[in-house]
XYZ file of C-alpha atoms in Angstrom:
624
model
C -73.122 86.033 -122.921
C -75.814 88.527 -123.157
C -79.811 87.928 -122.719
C -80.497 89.178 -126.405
C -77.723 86.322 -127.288
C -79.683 83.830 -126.425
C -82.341 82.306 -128.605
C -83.982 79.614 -126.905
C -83.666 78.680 -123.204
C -85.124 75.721 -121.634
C -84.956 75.285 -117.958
C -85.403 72.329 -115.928
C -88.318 71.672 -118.073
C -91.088 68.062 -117.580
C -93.705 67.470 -118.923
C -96.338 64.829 -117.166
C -99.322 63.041 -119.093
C -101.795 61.431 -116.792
C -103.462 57.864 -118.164
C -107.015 57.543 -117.080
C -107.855 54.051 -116.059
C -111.622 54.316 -117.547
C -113.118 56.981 -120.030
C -115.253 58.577 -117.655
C -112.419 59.639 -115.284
C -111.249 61.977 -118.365
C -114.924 63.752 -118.809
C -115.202 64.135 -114.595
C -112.256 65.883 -114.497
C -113.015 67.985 -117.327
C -116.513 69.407 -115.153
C -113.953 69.179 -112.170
C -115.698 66.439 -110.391
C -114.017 64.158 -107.584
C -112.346 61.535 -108.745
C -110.883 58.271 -107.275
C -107.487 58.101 -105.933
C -106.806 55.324 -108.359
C -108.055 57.028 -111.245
C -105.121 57.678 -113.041
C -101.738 57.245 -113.630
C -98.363 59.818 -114.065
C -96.476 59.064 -117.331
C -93.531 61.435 -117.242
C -92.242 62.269 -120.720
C -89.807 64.188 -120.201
C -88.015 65.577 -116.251
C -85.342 68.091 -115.995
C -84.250 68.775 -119.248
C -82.084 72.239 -119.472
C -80.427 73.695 -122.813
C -79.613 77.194 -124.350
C -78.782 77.986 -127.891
C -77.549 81.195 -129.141
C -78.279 82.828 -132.075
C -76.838 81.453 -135.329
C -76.694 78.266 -133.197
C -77.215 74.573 -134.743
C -78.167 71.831 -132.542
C -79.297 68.413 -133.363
C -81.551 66.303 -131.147
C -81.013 62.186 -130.935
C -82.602 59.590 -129.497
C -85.110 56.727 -130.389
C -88.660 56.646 -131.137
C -90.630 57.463 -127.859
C -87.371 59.291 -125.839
C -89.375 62.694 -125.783
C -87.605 64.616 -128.701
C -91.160 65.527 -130.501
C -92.731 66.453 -126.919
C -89.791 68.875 -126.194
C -90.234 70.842 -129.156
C -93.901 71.086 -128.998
C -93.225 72.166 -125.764
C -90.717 74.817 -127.706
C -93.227 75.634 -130.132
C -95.876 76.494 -127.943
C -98.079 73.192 -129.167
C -97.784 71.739 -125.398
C -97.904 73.552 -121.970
C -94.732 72.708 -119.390
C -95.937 70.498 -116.460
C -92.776 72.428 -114.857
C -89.722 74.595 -115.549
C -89.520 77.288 -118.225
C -89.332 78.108 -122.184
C -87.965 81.175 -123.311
C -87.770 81.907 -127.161
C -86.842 85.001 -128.540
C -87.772 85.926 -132.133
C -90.330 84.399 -134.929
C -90.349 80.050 -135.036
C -90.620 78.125 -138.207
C -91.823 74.447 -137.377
C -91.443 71.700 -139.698
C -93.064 69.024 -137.786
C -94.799 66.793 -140.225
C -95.033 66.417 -143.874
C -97.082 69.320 -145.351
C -97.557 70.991 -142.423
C -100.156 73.967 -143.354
C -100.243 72.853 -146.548
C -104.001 72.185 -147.887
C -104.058 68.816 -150.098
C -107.068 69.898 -152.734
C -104.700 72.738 -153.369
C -101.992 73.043 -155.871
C -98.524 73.289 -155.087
C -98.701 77.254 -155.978
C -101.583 77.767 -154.335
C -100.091 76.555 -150.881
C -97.240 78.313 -151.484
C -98.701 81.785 -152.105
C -101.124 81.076 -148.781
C -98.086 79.589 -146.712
C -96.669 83.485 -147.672
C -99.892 85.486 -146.931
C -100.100 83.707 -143.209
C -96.555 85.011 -142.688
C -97.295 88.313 -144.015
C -95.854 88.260 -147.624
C -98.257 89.049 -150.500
C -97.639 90.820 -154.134
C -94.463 91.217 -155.904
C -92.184 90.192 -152.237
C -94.500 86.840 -152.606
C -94.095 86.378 -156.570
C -90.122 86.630 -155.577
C -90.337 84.431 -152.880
C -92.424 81.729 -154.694
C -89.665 81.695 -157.749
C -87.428 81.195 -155.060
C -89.066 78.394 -153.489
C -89.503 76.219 -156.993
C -85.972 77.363 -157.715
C -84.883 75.658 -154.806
C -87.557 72.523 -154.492
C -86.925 71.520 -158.016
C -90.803 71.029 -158.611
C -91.630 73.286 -161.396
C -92.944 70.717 -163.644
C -95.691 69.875 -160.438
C -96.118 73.123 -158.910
C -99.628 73.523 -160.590
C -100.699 69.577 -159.561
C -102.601 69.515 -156.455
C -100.388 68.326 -153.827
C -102.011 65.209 -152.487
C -100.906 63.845 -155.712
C -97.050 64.470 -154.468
C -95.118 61.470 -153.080
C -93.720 62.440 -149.609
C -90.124 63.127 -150.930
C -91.929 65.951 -153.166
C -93.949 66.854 -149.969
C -90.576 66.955 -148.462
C -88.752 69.263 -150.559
C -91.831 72.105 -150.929
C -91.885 72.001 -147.276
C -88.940 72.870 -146.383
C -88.143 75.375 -149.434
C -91.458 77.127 -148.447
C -90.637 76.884 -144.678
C -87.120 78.920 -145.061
C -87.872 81.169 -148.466
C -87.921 83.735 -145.298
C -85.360 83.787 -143.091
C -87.143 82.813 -139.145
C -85.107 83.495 -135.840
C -85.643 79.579 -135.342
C -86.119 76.959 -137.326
C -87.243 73.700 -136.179
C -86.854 70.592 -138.243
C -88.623 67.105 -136.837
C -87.795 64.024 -139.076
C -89.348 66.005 -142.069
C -86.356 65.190 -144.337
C -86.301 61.927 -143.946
C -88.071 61.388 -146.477
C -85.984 63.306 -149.428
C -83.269 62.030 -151.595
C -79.436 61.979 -150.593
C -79.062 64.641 -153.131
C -81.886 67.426 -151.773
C -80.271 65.936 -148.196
C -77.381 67.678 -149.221
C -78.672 70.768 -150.316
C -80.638 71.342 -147.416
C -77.294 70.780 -144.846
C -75.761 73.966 -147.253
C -79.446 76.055 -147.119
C -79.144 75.891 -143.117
C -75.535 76.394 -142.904
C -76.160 79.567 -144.267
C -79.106 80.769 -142.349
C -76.927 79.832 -139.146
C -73.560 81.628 -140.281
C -75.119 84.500 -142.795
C -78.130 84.559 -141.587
C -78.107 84.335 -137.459
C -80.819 82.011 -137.382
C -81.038 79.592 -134.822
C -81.886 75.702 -136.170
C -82.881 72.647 -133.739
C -83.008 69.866 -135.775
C -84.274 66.050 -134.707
C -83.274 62.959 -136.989
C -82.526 59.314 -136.976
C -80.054 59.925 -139.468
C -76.997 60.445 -137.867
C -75.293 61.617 -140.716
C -77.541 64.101 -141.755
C -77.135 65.324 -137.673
C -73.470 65.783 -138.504
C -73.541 67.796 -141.682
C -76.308 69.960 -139.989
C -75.290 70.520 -136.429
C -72.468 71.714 -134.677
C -73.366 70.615 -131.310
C -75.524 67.329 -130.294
C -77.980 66.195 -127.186
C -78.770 62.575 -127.006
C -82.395 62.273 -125.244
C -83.074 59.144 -123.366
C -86.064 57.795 -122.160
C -87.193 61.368 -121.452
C -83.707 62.887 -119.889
C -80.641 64.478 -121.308
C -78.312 61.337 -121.218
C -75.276 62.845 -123.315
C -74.426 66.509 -124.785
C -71.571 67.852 -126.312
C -69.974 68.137 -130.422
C -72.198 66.415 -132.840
C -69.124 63.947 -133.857
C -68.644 62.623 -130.114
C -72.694 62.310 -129.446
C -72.786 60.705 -132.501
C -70.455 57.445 -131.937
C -71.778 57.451 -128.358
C -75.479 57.201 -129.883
C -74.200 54.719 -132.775
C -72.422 52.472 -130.323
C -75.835 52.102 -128.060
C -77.858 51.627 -131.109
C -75.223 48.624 -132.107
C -75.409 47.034 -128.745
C -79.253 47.787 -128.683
C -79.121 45.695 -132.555
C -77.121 43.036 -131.114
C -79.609 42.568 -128.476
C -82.441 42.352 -130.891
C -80.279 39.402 -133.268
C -79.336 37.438 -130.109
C -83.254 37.683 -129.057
C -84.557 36.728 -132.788
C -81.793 33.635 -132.790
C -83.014 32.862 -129.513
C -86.671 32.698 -130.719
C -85.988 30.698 -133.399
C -84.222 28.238 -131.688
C -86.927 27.775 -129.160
C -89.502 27.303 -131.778
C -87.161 24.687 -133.288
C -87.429 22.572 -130.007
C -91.077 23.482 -129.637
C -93.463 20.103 -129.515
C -96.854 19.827 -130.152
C -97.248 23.224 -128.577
C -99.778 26.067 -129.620
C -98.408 28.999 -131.514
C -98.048 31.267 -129.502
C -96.138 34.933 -129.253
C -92.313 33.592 -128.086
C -91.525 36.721 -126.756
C -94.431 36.749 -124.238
C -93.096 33.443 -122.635
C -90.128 34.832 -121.934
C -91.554 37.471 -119.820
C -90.031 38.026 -116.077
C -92.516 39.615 -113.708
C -91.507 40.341 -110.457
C -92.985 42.272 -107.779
C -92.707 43.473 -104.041
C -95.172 43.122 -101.381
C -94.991 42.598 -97.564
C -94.012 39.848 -96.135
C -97.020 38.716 -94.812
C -98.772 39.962 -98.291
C -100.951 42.826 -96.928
C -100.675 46.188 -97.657
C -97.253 48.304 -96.534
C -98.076 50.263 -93.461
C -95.119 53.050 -94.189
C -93.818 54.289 -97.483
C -90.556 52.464 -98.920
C -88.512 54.467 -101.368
C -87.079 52.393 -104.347
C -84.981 53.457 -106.576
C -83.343 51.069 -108.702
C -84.269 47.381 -109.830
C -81.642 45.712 -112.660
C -82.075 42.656 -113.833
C -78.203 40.552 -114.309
C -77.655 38.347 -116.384
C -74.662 35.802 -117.206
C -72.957 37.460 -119.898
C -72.475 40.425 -117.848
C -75.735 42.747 -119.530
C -78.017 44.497 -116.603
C -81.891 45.563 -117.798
C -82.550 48.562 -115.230
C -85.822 50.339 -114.650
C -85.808 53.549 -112.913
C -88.761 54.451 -110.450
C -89.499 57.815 -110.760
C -87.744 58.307 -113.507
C -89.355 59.631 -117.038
C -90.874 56.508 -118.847
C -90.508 54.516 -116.292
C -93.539 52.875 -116.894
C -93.450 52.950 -120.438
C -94.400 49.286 -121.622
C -92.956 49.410 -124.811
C -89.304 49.847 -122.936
C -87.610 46.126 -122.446
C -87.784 47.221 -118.422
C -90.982 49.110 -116.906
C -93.368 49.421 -113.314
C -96.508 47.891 -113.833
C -98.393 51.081 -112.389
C -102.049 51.380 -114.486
C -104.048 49.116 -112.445
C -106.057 49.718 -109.245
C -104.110 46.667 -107.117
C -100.234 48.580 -107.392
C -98.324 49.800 -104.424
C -96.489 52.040 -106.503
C -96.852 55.770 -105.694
C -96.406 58.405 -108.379
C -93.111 59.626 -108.588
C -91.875 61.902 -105.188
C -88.965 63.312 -103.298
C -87.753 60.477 -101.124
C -84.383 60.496 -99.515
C -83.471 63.185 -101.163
C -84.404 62.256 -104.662
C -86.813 61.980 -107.242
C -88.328 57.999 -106.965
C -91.065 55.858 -106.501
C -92.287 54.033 -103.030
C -94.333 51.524 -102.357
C -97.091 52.445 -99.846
C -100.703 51.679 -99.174
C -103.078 53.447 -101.521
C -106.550 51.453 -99.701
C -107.275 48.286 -100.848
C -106.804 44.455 -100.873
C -104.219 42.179 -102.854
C -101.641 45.046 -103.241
C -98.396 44.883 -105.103
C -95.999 46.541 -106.628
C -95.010 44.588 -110.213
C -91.785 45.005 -112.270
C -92.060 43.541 -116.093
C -88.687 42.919 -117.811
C -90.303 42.053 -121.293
C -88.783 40.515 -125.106
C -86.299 38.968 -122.732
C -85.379 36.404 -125.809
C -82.076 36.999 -125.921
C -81.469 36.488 -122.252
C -84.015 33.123 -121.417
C -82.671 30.777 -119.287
C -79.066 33.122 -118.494
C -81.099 35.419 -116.241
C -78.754 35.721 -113.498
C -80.168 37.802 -110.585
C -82.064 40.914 -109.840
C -80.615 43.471 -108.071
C -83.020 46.474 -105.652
C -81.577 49.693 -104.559
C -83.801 50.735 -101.929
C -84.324 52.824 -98.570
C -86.666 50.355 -97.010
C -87.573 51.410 -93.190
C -86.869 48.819 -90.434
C -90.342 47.625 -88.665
C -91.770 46.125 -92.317
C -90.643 43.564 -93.628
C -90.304 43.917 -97.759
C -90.012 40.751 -100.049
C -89.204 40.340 -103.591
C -91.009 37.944 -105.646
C -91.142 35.757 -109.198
C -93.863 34.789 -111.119
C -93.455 31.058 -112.168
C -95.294 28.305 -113.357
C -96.813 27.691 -110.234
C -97.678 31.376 -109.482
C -95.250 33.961 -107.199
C -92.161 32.114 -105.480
C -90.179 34.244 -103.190
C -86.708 35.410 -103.481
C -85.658 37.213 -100.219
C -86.824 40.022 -97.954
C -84.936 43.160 -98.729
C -82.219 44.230 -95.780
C -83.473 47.213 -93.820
C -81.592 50.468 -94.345
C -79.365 51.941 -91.867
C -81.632 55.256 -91.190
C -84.243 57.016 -93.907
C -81.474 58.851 -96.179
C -79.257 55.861 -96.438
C -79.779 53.484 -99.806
C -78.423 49.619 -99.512
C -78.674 47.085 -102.479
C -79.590 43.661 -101.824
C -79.127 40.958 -104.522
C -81.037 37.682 -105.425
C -80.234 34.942 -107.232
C -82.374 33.287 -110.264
C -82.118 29.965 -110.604
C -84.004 27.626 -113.402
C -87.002 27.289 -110.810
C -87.459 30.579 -110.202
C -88.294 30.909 -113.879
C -89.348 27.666 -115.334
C -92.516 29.049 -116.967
C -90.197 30.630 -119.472
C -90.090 28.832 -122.998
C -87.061 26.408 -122.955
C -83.768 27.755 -124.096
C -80.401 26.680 -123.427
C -77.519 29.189 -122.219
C -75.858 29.799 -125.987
C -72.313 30.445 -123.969
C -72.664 27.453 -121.351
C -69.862 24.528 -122.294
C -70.906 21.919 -125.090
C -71.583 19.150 -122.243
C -73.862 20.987 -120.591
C -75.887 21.947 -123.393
C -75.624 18.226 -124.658
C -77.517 17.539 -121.474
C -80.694 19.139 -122.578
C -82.747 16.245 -122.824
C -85.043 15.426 -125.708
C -88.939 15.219 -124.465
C -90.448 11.448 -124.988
C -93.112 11.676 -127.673
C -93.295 12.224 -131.512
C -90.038 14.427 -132.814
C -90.910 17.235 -134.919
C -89.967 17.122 -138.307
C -86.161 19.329 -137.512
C -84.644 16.523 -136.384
C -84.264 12.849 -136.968
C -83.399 9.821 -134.375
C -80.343 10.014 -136.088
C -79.191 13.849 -135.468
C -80.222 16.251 -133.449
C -78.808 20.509 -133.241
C -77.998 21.076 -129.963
C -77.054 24.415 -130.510
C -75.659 27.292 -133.783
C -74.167 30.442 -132.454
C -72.485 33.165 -134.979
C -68.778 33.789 -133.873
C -66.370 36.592 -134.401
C -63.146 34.833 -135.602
C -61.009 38.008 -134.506
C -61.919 37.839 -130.575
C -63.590 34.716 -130.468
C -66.649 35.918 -129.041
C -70.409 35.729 -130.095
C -71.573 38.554 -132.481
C -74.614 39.330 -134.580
C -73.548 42.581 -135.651
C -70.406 42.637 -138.438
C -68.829 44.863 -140.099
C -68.194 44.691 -143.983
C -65.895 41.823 -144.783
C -65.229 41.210 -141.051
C -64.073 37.157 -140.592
C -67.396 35.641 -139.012
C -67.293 31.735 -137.825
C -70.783 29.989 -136.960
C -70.136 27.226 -134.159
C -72.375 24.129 -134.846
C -73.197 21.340 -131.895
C -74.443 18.447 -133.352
C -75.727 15.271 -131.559
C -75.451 12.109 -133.673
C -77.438 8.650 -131.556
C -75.062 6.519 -134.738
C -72.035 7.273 -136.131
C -72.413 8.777 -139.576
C -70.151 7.455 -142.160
C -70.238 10.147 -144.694
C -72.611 13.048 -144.479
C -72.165 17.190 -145.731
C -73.190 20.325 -143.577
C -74.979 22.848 -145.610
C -75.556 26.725 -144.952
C -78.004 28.534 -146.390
C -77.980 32.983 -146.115
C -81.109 34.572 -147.075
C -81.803 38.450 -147.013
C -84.999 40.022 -145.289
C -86.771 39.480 -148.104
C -86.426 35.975 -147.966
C -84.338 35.626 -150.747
C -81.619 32.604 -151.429
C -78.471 35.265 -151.202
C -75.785 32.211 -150.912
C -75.443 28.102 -150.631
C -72.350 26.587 -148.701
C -71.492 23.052 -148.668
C -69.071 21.268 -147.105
C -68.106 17.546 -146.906
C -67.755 15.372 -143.996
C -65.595 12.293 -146.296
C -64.998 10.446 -143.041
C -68.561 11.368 -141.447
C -68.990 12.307 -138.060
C -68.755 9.969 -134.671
C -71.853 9.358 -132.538
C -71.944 11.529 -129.819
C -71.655 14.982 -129.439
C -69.784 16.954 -132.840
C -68.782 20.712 -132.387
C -68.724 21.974 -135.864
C -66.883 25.343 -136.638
C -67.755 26.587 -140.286
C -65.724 29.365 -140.985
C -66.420 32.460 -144.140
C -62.974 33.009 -145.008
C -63.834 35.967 -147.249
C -67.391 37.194 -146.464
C -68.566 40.067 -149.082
C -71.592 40.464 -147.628
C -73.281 44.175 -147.942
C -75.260 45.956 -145.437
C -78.295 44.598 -144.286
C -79.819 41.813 -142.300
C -79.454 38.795 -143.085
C -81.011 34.807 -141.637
C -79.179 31.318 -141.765
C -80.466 28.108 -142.110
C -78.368 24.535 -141.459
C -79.122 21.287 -142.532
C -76.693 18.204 -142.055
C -77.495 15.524 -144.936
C -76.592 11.917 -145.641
C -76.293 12.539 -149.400
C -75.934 15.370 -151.166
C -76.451 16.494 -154.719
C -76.130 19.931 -156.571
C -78.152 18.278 -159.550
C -80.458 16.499 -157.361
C -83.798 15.948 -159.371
C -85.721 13.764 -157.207
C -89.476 13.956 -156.821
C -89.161 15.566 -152.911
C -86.044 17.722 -151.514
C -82.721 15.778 -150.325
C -83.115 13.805 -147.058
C -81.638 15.352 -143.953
C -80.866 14.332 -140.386
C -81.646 17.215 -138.816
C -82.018 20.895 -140.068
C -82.599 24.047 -138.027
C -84.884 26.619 -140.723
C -83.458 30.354 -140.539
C -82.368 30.225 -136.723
C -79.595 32.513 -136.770
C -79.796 36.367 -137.454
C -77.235 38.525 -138.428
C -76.902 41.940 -139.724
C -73.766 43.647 -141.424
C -73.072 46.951 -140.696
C -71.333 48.680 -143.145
C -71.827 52.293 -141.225
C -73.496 53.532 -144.244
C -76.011 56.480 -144.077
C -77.154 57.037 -147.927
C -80.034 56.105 -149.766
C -78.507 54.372 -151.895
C -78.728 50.630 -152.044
C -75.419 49.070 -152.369
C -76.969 45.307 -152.649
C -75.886 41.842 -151.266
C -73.136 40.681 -152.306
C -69.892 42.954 -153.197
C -68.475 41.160 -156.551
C -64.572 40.906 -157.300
C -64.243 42.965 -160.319
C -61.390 44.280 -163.226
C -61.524 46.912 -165.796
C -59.990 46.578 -168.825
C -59.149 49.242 -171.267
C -58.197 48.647 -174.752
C -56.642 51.931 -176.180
C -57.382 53.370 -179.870
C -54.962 52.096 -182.465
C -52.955 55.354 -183.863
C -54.357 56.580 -187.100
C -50.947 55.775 -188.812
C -50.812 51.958 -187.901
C -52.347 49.977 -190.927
C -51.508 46.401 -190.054
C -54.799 46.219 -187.749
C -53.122 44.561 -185.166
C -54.567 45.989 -181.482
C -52.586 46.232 -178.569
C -52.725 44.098 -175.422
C -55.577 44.790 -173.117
C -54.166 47.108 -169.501
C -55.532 46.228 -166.342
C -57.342 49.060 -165.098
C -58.592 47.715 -161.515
């Protein structure tokens, strides 16, 4: 491949943004005044990343919110300056990074338009073409003469991009802009830039959420990961990879909810409070003796296990590794942390821990909206090159403040890595808010005792839920995530104190609006025996559509569909909207294909010939 082939070549390109601990640290370095070694610290938004594309190239850019897609192509466009590595584009860029872009909002539609021309050098009779063009193509004719902060943004939308392509660029980059058109302008924008890439020869990098949009766009795919290339290849195989990280990611997120709600149905007498901050783990490293490190330990791994088999891993030194919003981050903006900023250390790219001056040093970890795991927090795991002659131990913050693991295991000489392993047992941890391990055997979970003092009103002295998990009856596994008309099960541990003679189990779905989508009863005629009941209440056909979806139980001593009393039905114990689930139908329209999908049949009853007189019609035909 030749030089003049290439359009856009990125080369081992970071990009580091430096967070000032106070205000004033900002405006000293500005009039290049001293400043503190604690100052600041490095948050690396992107490190390393590498890609070519020719000419008449597509490629399509993945990734959450926050993974760096945005900064790299502001670093394309010019907008943002390289920390390292290179950018080389060749030709004339169109960006479409935000809505109206350019675009003037007291103006009218052809007014910004025209001016959107003149910048780019097109004026008279080439511009009158190019503007029919453009409200050809955006459909807006009927609003072109409206001021355009009267548009909504799916009008916004469409005169962007029409306006942003009337002339044909070397490269055109699209971030998230369509997102907010219609399925049907969706489509004719995949067929406007398939043509400038095959007819045309221009070169399109396109960033979306919308993985189908990525595949009718793109030919070729790079999934962006907390700052780093983490997959490239053909848009189809990026794609599942993506869409099968974004499922587990989902699953995580309905385990976590469930798990909330189930705490704050055991909750007594306690504050509100944020759930998810209760369940933090915050671990750190420090020397054994608690003062400051004398040499510099390279770290480069710490994971977090837990019991079904999921590991949490932060990276020092890698991009975003001390990004709080990840689940997993270094604790590294305050003036007390060992960390250093990210450095070649055994012959990679990490973080050590090391003396920067000062007292009560430490280097903290924060695993963070750990809701989902609670109590099955297994063991943390450090990959490290810690030097012999210093002793390094790991620590957990608990109720009664730090409690220490372990000291980590010297390494062998200063290029070698070892991995030592700790255990986390329910006192390591026992500040976290009280949650039982969902997959630990019905006895043990029946073992949870009930705190002395007044009940809250989910439960009775009659019946208490021990536990509701959401089952897939195929594999016989927990699952939040389904698929549409996958068989789902919901396992129900009850604990009766009496035996009940006759009593009924009711489910209740509602949507994310809070809406009643479905009521399921069943009857206990026998009741159920004192002691500990495991209920399994199976959907044998579910017809549920995409969307998320919350389930509340309730087990009742009576139970009537026309009850009219003055208050609801009585109930031994009922668990509000504990369980979160989510169905999945792998649908990427805009559409909305509602809740339910209703059983239907067509009948057609066909014209009686002209010649028949007696009136008589003909049987109705099944259709569907």
């Amino acid at each position: 491949m030749s030089n003049s082939d290439i359009a856009i070549a990125v080369n081992d390109v970071s990009r580091v943004f430096r967070r000032y601990r106070r205000p004033r640290y900002r405006v000293m370095e500005a009039f290049g005044l001293p400043l503190p070694k604690d100052a600041y610290d490095e948050f690396w938004a992107l490190r390393g990343i590498s890609l070519e594309l020719r000419r008449g190239d597509s490629l399509g850019l993945i990734g959450q919110n926050g993974a760096g897609k945005s900064t790299l192509l502001n670093i394309i466009c010019g907008r943002l300056q390289a920390s390292s590595g290179t950018v080389a584009v060749r030709g004339t860029i169109q960006a479409l990074m935000d809505l109206g872009t350019g675009f003037y909002p007291e103006f009218t539609g052809r007014e910004n338009i025209l001016s959107a021309l003149a910048y780019q050098g097109v004026t008279g009779r080439a511009a009158n073409d190019r503007f029919d063009d453009i409200v050809d193509f955006s459909e807006l004719a009927d609003f072109i003469d409206q001021p355009i902060k009267t548009y909504s943004s799916g009008m916004y939308a469409r005169l962007a991009f029409s306006t942003a392509t009337a002339i044909v660029p070397d490269v055109l980059i699209i971030d998230e802009v369509l997102g907010a058109g219609d399925a049907y302008f969706s489509a004719k924008c995949a067929e406007r830039m398939r043509r400038l890439t095959q007819e045309s020869g221009a070169t399109v990098l396109f960033v979306s959420h919308d993985i189908g949009a990525v595949q009718r766009m793109c030919e070729r795919a790079i999934w962006i990961d907390r700052g780093h290339i983490r997959m490239a290849g053909g848009t189809l195989d990026i794609s599942k990879s993506y869409y099968a990280d974004v499922t587990a990611r989902e699953e995580a997120r309905l385990r976590a909810q469930t798990t909330v709600a189930v705490a704050r149905m055991r909750r007594r007498d306690g504050p509100d409070r944020d759930e998810a901050a209760t369940l933090q783990f915050l671990f750190r490293l420090v020397t054994e003796s608690g003062e400051a490190p004398c040499q510099s330990h390279p770290i480069r791994r710490i994971t977090l296990v837990t019991s079904d088999g999921r590991r949490l891993d932060v990276l020092p030194g890698a991009p975003m590794d001390n990004d709080q919003s990840q689940s997993a981050y270094l604790v590294t903006d305050m003036a007390y942390v060992l960390w250093s900023r990210p450095k070649n250390a055994a012959g990679e790219i990490v973080r050590c821990i090391e003396n920067t001056g000062g007292k009560d040093l430490q280097a903290p970890i924060c695993f963070q909206d750990l809701t989902g795991v609670g109590c099955a927090a297994q063991s943390i795991e450090i990959e490290h090159s810690v030097q012999a002659g210093e002793a390094i131990a790991i620590e957990i913050y608990g109720a009664d403040g730090y409690r220490r693991l372990g000291l980590l295991t010297p390494a062998a000489d200063p290029l070698a890595w070892g991995t030592d392993s700790f255990p986390i047992d329910a006192e390591s941890h026992r500040s976290a808010a009280p949650v039982i391990d969902q997959d630990a055997p019905a006895e043990a979970r029946a073992s949870h005792p009930v705190p002395d003092g007044p009940r809250d009103r989910w439960e009775t002295d009659e019946a208490r839920f021990v536990d509701i998990s959401a089952y897939n009856r195929a594999t016989n596994t927990r699952q939040h995530i389904f698929g549409f008309g996958e068989l789902m099960a919901f396992r129900v541990t009850v604990e009766l104190s009496v035996t009940v003679p006759v009593c009924w189990l009711v489910c209740l779905i509602f949507d994310g609006l809070g809406n009643r989508v479905s009521l399921l009863v069943h009857e206990f005629p026998d009741g159920l025996d004192r002691g500990l009941n495991e209920i399994w209440f199976h959907i044998d056909r579910p017809t549920l559509r995409q969307g998320e979806y919350v389930v509340s139980f309730e087990l009742l001593p009576i139970f009537d569909y026309n009850w009219s009393g003055p208050q609801r039905i009585p109930y031994l114990c009922h668990w509000d909207r504990c369980l979160y689930l989510k169905i999945d139908e792998d649908y990427h329209g805009t559409i909305s294909l509602g809740l339910v999908a209703l059983p239907s049949t067509v009948t057609v009853n066909r014209p009686v010939a002209a010649d028949r007189q007696d009136g008589m019609q003909p049987a109705a035909e099944a259709a569907g």
